[in-house]
XYZ file of C-alpha atoms in Angstrom:
580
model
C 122.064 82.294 104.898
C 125.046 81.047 102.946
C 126.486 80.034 99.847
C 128.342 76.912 101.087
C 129.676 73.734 99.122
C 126.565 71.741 98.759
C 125.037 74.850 97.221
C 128.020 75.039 94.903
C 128.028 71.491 94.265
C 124.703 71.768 93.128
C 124.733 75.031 91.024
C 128.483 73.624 89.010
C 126.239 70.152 88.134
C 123.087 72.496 86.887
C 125.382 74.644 85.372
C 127.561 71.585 83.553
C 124.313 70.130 82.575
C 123.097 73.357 80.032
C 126.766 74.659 79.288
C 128.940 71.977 78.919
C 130.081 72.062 75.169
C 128.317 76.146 74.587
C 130.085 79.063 73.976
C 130.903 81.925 75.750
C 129.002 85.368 74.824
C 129.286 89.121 75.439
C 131.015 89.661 79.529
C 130.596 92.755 81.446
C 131.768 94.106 85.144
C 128.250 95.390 86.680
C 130.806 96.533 89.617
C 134.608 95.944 90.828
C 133.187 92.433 92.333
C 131.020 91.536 89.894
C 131.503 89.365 86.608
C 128.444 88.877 84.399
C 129.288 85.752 81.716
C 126.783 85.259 78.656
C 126.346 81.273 78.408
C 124.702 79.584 75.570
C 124.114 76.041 74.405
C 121.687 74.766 72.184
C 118.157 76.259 73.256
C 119.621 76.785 77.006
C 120.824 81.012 77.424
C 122.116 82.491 80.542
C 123.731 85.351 82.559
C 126.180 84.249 84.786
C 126.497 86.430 87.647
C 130.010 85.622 89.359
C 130.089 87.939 92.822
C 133.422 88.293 95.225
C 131.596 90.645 96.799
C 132.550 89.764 100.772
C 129.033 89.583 101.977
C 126.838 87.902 99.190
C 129.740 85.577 97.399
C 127.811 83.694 94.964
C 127.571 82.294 91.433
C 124.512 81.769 89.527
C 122.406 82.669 86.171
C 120.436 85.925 86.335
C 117.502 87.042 84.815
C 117.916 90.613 86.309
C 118.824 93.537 84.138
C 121.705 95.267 85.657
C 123.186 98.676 84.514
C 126.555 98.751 83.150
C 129.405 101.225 82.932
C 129.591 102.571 79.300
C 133.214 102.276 79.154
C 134.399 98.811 80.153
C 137.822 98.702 82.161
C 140.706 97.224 81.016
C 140.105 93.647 83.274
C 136.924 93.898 81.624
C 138.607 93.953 78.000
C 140.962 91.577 78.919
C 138.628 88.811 80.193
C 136.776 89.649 76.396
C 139.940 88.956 74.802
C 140.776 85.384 76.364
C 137.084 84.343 77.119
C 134.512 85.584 74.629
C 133.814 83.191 71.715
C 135.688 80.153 73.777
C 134.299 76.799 73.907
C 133.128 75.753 77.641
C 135.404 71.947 77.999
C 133.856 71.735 81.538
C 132.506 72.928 84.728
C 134.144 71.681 88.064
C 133.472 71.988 91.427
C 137.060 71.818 93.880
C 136.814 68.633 95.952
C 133.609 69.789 98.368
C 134.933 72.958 98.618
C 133.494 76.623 96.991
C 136.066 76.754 94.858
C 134.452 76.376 90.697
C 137.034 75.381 87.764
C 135.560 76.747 84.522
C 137.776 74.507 81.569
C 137.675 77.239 78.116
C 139.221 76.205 74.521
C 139.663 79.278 72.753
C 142.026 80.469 69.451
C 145.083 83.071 70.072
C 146.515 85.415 68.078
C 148.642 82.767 65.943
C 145.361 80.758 65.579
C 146.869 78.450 67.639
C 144.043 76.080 69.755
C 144.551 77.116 73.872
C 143.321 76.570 76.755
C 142.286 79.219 79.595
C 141.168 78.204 83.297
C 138.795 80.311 85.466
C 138.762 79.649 89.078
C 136.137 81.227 90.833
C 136.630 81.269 94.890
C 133.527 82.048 97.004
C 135.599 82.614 100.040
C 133.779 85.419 101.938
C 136.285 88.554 101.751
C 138.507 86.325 100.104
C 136.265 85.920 97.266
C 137.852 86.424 94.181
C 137.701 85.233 90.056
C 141.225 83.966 88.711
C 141.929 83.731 85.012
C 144.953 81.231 83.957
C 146.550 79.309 80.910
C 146.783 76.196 80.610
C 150.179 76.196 82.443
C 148.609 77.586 85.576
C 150.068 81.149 85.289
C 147.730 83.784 86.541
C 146.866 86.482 83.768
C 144.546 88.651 85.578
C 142.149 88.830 88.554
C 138.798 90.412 89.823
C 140.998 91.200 92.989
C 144.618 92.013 93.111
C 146.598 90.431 95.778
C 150.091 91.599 97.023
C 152.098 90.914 99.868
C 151.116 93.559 101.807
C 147.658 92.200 101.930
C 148.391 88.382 101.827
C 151.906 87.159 102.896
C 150.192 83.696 102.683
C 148.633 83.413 99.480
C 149.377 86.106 96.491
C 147.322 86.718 93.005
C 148.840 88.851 91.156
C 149.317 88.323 87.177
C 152.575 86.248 86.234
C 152.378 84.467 89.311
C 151.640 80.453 89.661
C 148.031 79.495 90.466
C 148.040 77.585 93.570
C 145.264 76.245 95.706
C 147.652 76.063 98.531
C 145.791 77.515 101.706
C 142.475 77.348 100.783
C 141.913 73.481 101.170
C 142.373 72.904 104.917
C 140.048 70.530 105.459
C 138.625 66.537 104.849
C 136.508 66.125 101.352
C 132.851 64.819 102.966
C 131.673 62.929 100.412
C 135.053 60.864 99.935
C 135.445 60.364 104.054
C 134.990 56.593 105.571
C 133.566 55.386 108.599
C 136.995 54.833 110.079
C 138.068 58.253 109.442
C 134.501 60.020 110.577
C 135.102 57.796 113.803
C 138.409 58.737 114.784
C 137.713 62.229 114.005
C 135.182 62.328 116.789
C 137.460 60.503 119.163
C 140.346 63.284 118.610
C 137.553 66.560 119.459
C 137.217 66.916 122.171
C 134.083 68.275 123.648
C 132.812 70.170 120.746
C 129.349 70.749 120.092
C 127.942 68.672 116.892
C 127.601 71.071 114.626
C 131.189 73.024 115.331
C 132.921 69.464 115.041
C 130.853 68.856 111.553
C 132.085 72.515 110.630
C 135.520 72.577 111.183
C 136.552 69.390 110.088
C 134.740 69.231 107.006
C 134.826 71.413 103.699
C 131.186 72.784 102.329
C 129.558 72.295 105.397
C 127.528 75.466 106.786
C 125.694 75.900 109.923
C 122.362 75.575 107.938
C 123.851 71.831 106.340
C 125.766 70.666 110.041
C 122.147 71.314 111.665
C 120.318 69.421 108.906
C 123.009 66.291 109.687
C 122.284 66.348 113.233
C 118.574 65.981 112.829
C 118.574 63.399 110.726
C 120.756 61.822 112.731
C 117.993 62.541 115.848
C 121.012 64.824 117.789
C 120.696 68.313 119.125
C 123.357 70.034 117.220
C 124.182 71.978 120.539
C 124.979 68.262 122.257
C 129.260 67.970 122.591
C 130.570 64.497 120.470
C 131.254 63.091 124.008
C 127.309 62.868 124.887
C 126.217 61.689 121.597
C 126.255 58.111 119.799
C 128.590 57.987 117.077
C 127.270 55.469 114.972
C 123.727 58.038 114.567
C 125.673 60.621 113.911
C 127.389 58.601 111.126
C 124.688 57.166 109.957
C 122.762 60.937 109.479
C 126.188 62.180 108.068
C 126.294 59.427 104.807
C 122.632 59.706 104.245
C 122.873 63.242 104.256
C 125.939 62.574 101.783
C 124.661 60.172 99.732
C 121.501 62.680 98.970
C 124.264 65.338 97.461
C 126.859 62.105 95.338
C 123.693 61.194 93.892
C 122.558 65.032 92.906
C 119.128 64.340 94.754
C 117.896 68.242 94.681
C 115.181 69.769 95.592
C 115.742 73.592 95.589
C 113.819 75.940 98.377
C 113.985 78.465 100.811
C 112.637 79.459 104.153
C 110.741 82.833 105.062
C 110.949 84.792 108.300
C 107.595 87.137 107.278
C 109.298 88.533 104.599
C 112.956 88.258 105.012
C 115.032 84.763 103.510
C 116.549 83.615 106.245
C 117.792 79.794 104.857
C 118.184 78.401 101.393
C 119.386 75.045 100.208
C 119.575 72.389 97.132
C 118.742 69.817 99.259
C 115.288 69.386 101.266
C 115.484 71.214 104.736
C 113.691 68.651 106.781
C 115.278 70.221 110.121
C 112.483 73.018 109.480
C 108.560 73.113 109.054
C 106.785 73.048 106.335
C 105.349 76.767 106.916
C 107.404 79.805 105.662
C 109.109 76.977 102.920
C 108.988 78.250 98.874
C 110.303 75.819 96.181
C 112.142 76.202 92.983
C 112.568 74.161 89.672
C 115.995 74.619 89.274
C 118.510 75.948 91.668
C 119.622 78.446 89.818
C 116.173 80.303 89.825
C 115.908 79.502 93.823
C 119.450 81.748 93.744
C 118.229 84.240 91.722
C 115.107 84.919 93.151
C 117.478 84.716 96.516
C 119.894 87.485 95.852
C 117.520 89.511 93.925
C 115.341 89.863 97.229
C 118.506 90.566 99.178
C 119.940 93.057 97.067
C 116.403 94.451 96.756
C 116.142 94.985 100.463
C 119.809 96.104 100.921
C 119.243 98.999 98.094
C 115.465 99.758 100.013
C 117.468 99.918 103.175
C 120.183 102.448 101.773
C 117.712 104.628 99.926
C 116.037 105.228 103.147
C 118.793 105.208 105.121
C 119.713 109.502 105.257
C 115.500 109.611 105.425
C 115.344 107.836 108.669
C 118.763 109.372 110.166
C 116.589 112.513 109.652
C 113.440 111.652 110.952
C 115.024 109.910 114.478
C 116.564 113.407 114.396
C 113.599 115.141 114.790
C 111.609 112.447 116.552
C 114.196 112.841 119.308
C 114.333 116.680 119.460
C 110.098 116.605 119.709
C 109.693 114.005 122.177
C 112.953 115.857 124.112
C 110.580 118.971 123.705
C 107.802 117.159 125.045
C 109.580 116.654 128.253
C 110.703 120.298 128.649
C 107.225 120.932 128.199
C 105.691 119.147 130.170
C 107.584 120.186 133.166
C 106.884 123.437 132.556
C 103.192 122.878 132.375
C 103.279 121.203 136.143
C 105.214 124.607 137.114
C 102.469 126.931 135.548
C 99.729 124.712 137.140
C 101.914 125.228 140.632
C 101.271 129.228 140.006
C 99.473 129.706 142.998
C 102.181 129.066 145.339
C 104.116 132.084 143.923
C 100.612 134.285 144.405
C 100.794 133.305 148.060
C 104.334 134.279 148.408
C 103.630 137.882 146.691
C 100.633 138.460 149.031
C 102.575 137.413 152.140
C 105.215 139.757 151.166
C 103.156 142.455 150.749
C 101.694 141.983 154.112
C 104.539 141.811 156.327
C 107.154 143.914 154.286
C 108.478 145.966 157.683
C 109.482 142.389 158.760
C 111.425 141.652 156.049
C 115.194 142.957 155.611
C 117.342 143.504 152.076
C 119.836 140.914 151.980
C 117.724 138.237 153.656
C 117.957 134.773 151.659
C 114.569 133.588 152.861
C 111.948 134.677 155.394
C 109.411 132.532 157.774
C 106.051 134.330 157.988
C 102.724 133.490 158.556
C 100.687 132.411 155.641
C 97.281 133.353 156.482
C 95.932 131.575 153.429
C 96.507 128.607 155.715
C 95.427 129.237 159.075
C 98.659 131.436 160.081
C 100.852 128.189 159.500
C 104.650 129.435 159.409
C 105.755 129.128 155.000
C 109.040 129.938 153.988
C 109.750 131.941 151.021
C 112.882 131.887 149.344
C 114.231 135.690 148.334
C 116.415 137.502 146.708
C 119.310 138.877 148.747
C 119.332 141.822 146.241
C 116.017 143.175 146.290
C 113.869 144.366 149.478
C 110.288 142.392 150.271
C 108.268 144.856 148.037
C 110.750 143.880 145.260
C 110.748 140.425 146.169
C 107.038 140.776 145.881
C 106.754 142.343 142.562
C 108.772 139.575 141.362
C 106.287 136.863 142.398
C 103.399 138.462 141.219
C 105.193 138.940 137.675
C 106.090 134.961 137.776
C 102.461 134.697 139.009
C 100.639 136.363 136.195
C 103.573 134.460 133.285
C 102.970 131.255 134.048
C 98.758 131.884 134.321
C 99.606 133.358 130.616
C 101.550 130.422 129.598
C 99.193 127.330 130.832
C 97.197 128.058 127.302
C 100.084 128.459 125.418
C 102.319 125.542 126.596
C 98.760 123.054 125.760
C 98.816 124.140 122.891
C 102.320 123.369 121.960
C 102.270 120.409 123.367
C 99.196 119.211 121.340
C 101.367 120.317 118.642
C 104.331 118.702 119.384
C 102.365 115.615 120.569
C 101.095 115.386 116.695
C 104.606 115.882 115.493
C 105.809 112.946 117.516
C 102.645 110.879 116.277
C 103.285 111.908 112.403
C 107.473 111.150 112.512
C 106.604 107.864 114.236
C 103.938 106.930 111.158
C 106.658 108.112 108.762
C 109.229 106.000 110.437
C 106.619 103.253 110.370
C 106.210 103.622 106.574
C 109.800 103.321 105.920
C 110.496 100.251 107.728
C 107.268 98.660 105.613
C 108.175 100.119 102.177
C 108.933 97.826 99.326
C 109.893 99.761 96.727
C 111.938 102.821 96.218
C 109.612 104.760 94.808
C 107.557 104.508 97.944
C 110.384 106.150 99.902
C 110.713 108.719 97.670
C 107.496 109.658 97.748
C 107.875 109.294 102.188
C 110.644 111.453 101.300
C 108.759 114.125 99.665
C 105.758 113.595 101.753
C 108.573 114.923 105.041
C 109.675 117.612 103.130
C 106.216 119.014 102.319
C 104.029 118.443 105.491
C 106.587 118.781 108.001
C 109.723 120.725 107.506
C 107.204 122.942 104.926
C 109.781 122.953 102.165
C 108.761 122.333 98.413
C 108.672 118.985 97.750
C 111.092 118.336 94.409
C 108.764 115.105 92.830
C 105.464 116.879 93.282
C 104.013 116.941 89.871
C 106.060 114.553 88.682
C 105.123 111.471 86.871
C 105.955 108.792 89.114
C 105.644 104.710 88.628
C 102.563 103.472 89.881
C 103.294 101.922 93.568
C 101.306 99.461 94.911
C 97.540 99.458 96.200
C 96.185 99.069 99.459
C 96.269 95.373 100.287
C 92.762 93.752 100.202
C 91.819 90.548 101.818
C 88.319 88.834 100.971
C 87.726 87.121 104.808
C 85.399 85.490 103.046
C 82.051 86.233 100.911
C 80.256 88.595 103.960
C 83.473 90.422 104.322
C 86.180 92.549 102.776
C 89.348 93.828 104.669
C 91.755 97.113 103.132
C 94.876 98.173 104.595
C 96.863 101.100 104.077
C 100.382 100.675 103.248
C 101.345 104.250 104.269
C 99.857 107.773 105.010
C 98.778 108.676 101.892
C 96.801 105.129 101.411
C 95.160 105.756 104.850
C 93.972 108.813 104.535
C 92.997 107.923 101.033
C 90.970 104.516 102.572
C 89.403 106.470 105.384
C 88.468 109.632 104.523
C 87.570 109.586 100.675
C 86.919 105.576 100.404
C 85.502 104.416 103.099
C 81.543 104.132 104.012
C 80.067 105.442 106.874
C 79.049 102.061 108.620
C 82.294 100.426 107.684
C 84.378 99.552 111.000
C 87.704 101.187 111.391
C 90.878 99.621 113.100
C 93.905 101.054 113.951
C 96.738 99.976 116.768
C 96.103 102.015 120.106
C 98.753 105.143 120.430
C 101.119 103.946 118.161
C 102.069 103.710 114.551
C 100.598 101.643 112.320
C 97.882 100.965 109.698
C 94.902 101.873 108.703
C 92.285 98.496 108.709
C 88.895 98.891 106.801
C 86.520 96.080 107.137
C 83.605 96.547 104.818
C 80.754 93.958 105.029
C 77.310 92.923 103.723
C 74.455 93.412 106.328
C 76.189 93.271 110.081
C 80.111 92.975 110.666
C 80.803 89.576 112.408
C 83.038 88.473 115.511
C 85.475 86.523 114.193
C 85.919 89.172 110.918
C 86.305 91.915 113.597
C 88.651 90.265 115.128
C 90.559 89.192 112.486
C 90.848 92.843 111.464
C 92.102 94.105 114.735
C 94.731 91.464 114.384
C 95.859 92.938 110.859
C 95.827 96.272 113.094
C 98.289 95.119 115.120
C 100.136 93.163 112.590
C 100.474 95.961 110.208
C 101.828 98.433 113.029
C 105.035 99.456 115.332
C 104.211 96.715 118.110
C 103.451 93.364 115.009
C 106.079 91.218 117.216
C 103.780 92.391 120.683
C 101.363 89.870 122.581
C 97.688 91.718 123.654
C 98.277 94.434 121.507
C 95.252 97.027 122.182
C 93.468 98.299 118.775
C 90.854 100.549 118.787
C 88.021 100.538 116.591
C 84.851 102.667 115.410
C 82.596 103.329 112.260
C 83.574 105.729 109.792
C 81.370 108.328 110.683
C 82.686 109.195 113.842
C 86.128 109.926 112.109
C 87.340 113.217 111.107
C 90.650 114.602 109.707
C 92.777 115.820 112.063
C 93.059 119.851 112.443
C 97.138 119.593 111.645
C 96.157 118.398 108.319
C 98.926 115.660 108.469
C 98.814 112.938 106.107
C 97.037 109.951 107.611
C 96.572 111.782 111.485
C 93.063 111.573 112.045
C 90.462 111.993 115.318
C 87.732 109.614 116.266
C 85.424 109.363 119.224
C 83.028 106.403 120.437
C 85.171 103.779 119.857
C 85.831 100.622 121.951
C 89.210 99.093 122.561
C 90.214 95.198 121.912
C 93.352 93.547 123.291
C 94.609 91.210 120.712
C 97.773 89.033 119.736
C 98.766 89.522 115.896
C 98.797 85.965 114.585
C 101.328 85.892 111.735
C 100.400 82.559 110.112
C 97.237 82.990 110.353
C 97.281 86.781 108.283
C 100.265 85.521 105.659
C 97.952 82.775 104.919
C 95.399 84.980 104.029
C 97.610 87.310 102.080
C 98.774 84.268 100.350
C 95.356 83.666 99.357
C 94.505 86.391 97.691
């Protein structure tokens, strides 16, 4: 994704359109790289959010409530004092580039009619917002720069405003034919979409691919293999769409994650996965709201999963040490056979041997060797055997057991892990959080008893009028779905040995095919292995389920059930979800 000139292009002529001749309201400083500007004009209000922030640079109105710091800092009070109340003269966008010039005409402290500039640079880490007057001297910015972090460009208050440095490159909507041509004839063997890149200001990957398919070239093709004249003619139509403010706001969905947004219509991709907007402003905002949503998610769970890899890799390293000893306990025998033999032919037998060849008359007097200990005598040796002997026929309960145990742990801090990577609000992780803390590590859990928000439902799809489909979003919505909610005849799905889901499908008089087998795919979808083809799922009726004797959240045991392979189709589920 990116915020690149045709998105700023767009956003300053939306912007210009509602603003142009309003006033300037209350401003605030959410953060050090924030700027939030109250707009009005007539019946149109606003919250301009202005981020520098390095990896979401951006401007656009806001609809989110964001918290503020009760004490505003002094950049904050100063951009109040030159700003608030002003008139707004104009809105410009820089050439092509993502540079905005805001145009204020506010009163000073003689009374006196002024002017004040605000330049707003969405420049990845060299974002930054730039407050002027009207003779270009720089009163104040978001971010400080001296020469020890710039010895190219410096913004420091006092200094001249300059754009020198940051426009390097041709305007694209000013460029001829004769210029686009003899750019292509001067670069070499460049791919298609680096040459539209770096010789032209605004463009992003997302926009160079866009001009290459509508000029019917692989953007991956070098300039030398292509036909100019295509790639010209893609290039002004694709130019003439943004001169001529042709916009048509949307975005494009990987599952659930944004992964490309744009004013203009992205005919390089399908239809599927596309959302549209009415104004771009509300296509940003609904955006950067999702980003910021998942990058806060992401955070919050963050020391939660650090903690539960933790122990997921000290149990399944547990597991291992286990399981080795197990094969050595169910090897036992050999040591009985070494005591025995011992016994037997002591006199033969010296202290201070390191092994001895005798007959094993288990085994038809074949020669064994038994290793000894060059300390002890045979009858020692002997007694040491039989003591290993009898341990390890002790221990072949015991270490099941833990194992089982263990194996359970591992199942439980895999669901958990699960549930964390699917949560979509914070107070589901918080309530992951406390789940950990109570059924695993046995600790008190801080938020029990607490009042929380309500978090979201199962997710139910109507297949159709014979059939209903529930799915757990985490352990405490499967166990609730299976073991207090669920019928006896209703069919059961969950992903084989791994983490995932519980499906419910619930239907009228008999369960059919294509339902079943829709559910098992919303087994596998909603599970550890969603991106895996032939995914097995098992399934059974609700009777033969039972909780599971740890008691864990969501762990249950079943018996008669029968085992599908099937590939989750992700089109074909969102398009239900979408449905409903």
């Amino acid at each position: 994704m990116s915020y690149d000139g045709t998105m700023t292009r767009a956003v300053v002529w939306e912007l210009e359109q509602m603003f142009q001749g309003g006033k300037v309201g209350k401003i605030y400083q959410p953060s050090p790289d924030e700027l939030l500007i109250h707009l009005r004009r007539g019946e149109h209000r606003g919250a301009l959010l202005i981020s520098a922030s390095g990896n979401k640079a951006s401007m656009y109105l806001t609809t989110e409530k964001r918290e503020m710091p009760k004490t505003p800092s002094p950049l904050t009070m100063l951009f109040r004092k030159h700003l608030e109340s002003s008139t707004i003269l104009s809105v410009e966008q820089v050439e092509m580039d993502r540079v905005i010039h805001w145009t204020f005409e506010t009163v000073d402290e003689l009374f006196d009619r002024v002017k004040r500039h605000l330049y707003v640079e969405l420049m990845g880490r060299h974002s930054n917002v730039i407050l002027t007057n009207d003779e270009g001297i720089i009163l104040d910015a978001l971010k400080r720069v001296g020469p020890a972090m710039s010895r190219v460009r410096q913004v420091l208050p006092g200094m001249k405003y300059t754009l020198e440095g940051i426009i390097t490159k041709e305007n694209p909507l000013t460029v001829t034919e004769e210029e686009f041509l003899e750019h292509l004839d001067q670069s070499g063997a460049v791919s298609t979409k680096n040459f539209l890149i770096q010789n032209y200001m605004g463009l992003s990957p997302v926009s160079a691919r866009e001009i290459s398919f509508r000029s019917g070239i692989d953007e991956k093709m070098p300039i030398t293999s292509i036909e100019a004249q295509n790639l010209w003619r893609g290039f002004q139509n694709f130019m003439e769409e943004l001169r001529a403010h042709r916009y048509r706001p949307q975005s494009l969905k990987d599952g659930e994650k944004i992964v490309a947004f744009a004013a203009y219509p992205l005919t390089v991709y399908p239809e599927e996965g596309k959302s549209y907007y009415d104004r771009i402003n509300e296509l940003l905002d609904a955006t950067y709201h999702q980003q910021e949503h998942r990058d806060v998610l992401r955070q919050t769970g963050r020391d939660l999963m650090k903690n539960l890899e933790t122990h997921l890799e000290r149990a399944r390293k547990k597991q291992q040490k286990l399981s080795l000893e197990l094969r050595e306990s169910k090897d036992r025998d050999r040591f009985k056979v070494y005591a025995d033999v011992l016994s037997a032919n002591s006199y033969r037998v010296s202290r201070g041997d390191a092994e001895a060849v005798l007959e094993n008359f288990y085994q038809d007097m074949e020669p064994i060797t038994i290793p000894l200990d060059i300390r002890k005598d045979a009858i020692q040796n002997a007694a040491h055997y039989y003591k290993k002997y009898s341990k390890l026929k002790n221990a072949q309960e015991l270490i099941g057991q833990q194992m089982e145990e263990n194996r359970v742990n591992i199942q439980y801090l895999e669901s958990l892990l699960y549930a964390i990577d699917s949560a979509d609000t914070i107070e589901e992780i918080r309530e992951l959080k406390g789940e950990f803390r109570e059924n695993f590590l046995k600790k008190r859990n801080p938020q029990k008893g607490k009042k929380h928000r309500e978090t979201r439902g199962p997710i139910v799809i109507e297949f159709d009028d014979e059939h209903t489909i529930r799915i757990g979003r985490n352990n405490r919505q499967n166990e609730q779905l299976t073991l207090k909610e669920a019928r006896k005849n209703d069919l059961w799905f969950h992903v084989k040995s791994g983490a995932g889901s519980h499906v419910l499908l619930s239907y009228r008089d008999r369960p059919s095919e294509e339902a079943m087998i829709f559910a098992a795919q919303c087994a596998a979808y909603f599970s550890a292995m969603k991106n895996s083809a032939n995914v097995e799922v098992d399934y059974t009726f609700r009777r033969y389920i039972k909780r599971h004797p740890a008691n864990k959240p969501g762990l249950v045991l079943y018996t008669d059930f029968k085992t599908v392979a099937v590939t989750p189709k992700r089109e074909v589920i969102e398009k239900h979800l979408n449905q409903q």
